[in-house]
Each structure stands twice: as structure tokens, then as C-alpha cells.
Short mmCIF file of N, CA and C in Angstrom, two decimals:
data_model
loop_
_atom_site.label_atom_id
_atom_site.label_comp_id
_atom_site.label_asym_id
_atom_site.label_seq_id
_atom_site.Cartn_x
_atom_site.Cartn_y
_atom_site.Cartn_z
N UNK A 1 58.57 118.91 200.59
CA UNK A 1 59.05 119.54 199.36
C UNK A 1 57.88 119.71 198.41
N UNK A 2 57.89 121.10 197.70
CA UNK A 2 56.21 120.88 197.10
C UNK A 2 56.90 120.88 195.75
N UNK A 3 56.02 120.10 195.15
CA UNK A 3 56.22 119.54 193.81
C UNK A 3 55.81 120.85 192.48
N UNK A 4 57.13 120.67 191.76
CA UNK A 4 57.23 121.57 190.57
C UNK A 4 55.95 121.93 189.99
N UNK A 5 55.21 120.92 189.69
CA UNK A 5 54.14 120.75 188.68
C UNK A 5 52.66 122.05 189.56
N UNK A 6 53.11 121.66 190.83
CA UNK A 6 51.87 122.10 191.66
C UNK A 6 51.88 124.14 191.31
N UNK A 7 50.71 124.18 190.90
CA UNK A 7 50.71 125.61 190.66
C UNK A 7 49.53 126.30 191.52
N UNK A 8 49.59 125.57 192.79
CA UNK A 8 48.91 126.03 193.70
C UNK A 8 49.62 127.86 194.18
N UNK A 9 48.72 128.57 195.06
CA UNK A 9 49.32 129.76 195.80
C UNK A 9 49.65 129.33 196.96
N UNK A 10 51.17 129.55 197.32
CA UNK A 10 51.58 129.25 198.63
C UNK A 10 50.74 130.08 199.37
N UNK A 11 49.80 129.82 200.73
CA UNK A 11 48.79 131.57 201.38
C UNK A 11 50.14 131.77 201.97
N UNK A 12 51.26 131.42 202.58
CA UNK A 12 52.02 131.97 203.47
C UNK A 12 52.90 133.05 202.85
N UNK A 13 52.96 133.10 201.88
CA UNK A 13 53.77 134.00 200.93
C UNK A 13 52.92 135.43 200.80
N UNK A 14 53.87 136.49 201.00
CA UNK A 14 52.84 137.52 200.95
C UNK A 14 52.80 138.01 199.36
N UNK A 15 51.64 138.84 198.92
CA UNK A 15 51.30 139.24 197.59
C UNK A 15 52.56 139.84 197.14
N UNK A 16 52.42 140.22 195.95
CA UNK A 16 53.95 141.07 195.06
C UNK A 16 53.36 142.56 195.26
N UNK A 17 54.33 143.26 195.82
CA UNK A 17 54.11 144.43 196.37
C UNK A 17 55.45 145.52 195.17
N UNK A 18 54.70 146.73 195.37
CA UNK A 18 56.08 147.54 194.39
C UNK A 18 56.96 148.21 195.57
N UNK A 19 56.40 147.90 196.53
CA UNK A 19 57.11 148.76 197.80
C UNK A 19 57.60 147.66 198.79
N UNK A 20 58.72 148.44 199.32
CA UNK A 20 60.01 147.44 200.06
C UNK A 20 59.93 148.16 201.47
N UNK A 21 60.32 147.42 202.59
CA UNK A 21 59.80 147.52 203.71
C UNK A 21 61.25 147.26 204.38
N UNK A 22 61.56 148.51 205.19
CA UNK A 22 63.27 148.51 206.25
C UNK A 22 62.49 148.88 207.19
N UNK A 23 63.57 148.15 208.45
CA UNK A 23 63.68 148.88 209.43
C UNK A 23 64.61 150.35 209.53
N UNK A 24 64.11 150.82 210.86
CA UNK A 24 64.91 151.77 210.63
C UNK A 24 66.34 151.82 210.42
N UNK A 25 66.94 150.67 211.21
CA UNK A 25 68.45 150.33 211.18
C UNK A 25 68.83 150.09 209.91
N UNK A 26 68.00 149.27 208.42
CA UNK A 26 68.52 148.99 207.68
C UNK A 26 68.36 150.68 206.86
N UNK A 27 67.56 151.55 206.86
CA UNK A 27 67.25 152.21 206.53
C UNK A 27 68.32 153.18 206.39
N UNK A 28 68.84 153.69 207.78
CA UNK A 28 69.69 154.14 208.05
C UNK A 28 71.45 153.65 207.22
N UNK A 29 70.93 152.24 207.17
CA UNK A 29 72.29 152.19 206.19
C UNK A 29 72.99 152.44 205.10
N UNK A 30 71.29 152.44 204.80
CA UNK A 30 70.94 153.06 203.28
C UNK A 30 71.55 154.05 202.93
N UNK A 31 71.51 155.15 204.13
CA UNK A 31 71.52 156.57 203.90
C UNK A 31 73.58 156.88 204.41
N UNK A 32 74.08 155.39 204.71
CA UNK A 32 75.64 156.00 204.51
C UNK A 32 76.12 156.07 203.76
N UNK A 33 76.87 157.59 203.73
CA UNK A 33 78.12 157.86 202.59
C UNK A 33 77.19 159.34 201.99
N UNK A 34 75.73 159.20 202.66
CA UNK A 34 75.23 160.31 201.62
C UNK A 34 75.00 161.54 202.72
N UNK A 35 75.16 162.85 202.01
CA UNK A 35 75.55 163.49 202.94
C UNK A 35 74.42 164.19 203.27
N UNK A 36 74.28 165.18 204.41
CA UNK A 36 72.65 165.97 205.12
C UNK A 36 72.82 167.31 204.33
N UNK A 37 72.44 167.56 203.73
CA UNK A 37 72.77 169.16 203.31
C UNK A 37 71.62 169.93 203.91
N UNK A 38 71.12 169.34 205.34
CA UNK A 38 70.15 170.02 205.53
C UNK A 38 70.64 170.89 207.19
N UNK A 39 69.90 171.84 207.49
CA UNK A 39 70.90 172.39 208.97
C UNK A 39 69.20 172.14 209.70
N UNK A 40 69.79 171.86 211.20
CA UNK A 40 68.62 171.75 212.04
C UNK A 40 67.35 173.13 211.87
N UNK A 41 67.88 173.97 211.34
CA UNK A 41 66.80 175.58 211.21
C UNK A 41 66.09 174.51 210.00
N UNK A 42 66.77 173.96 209.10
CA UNK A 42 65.43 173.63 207.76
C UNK A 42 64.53 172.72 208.20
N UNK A 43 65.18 172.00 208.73
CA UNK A 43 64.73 170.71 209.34
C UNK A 43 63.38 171.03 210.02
N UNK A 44 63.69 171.91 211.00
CA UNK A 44 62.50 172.41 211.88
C UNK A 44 61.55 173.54 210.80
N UNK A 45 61.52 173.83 210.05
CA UNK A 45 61.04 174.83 209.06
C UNK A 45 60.48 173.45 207.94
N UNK A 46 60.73 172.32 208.01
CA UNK A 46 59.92 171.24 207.14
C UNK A 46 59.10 170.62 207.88
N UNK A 47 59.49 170.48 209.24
CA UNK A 47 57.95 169.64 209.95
C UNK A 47 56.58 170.11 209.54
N UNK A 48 55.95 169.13 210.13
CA UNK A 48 54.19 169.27 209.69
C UNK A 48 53.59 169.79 211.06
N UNK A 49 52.66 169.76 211.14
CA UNK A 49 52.42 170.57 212.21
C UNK A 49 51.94 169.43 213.36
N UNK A 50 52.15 169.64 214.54
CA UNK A 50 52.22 168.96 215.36
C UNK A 50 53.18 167.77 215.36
N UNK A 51 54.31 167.45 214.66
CA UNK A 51 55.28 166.66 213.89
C UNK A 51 56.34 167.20 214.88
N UNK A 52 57.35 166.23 215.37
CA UNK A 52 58.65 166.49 216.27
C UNK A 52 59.39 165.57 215.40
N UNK A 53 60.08 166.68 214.40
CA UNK A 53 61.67 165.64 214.02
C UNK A 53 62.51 166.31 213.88
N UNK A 54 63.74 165.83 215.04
CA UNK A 54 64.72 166.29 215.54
C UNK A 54 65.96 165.76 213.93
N UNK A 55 66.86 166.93 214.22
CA UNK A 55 68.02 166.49 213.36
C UNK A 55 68.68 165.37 213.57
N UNK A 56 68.83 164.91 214.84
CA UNK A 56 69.36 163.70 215.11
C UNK A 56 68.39 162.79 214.24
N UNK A 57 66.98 162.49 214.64
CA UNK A 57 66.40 161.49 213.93
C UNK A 57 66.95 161.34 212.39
N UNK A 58 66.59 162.71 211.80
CA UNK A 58 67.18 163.07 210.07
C UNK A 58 68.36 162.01 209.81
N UNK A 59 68.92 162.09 210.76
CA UNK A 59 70.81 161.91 210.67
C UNK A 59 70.75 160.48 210.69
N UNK A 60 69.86 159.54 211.52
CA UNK A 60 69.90 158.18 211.41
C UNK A 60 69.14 158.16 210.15
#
């Protein structure tokens, strides 16, 4: 148990970050209830070049 007083840095603790880190699964959960207003033609008309993302991927 480490003691109150100790105002050491835990190293195992990672730094304070402003950015939050999902997997894709939690990610995806994120995104229920909200809807795609996008059709597979935009989808493929937003890739980058040499970039493969299928509507399915979008959809998870």
C-alpha cells in the first residue's frame, strides 16, 4: 500500500494524455444509435489514395 504522504511518480502509470485510446469493438459502440448518412459511392469517393475502406468497415 503506498503511503499518502509519498509524492513520488508511480513509472508504471502512463503520462496524462488529452487523447483516449478504443479498440475497435469499443469504438464501434460508440458509434450505436448514430446513423451512416453516408452511401458506399461517398465512401469510396473519400478514400486516400492507395486507402481500401469498405462500407462495411465505416459501418463497424
Amino acid at each position: 500500500m503506498k503511503n499518502p504522504e509519498d509524492k513520488s511518480v508511480d513509472e508504471r502509470a502512463s503520462p496524462p494524455s488529452p487523447y483516449r485510446h478504443f479498440s475497435a469493438s469499443a469504438w464501434g459502440r460508440l458509434r450505436d444509435g448514430t446513423p451512416l448518412p453516408l452511401t458506399e459511392e461517398e465512401v469510396v469517393g473519400l478514400r486516400g489514395r492507395g486507402e481500401t475502406v469498405s462500407i462495411a468497415e465505416v459501418e463497424q
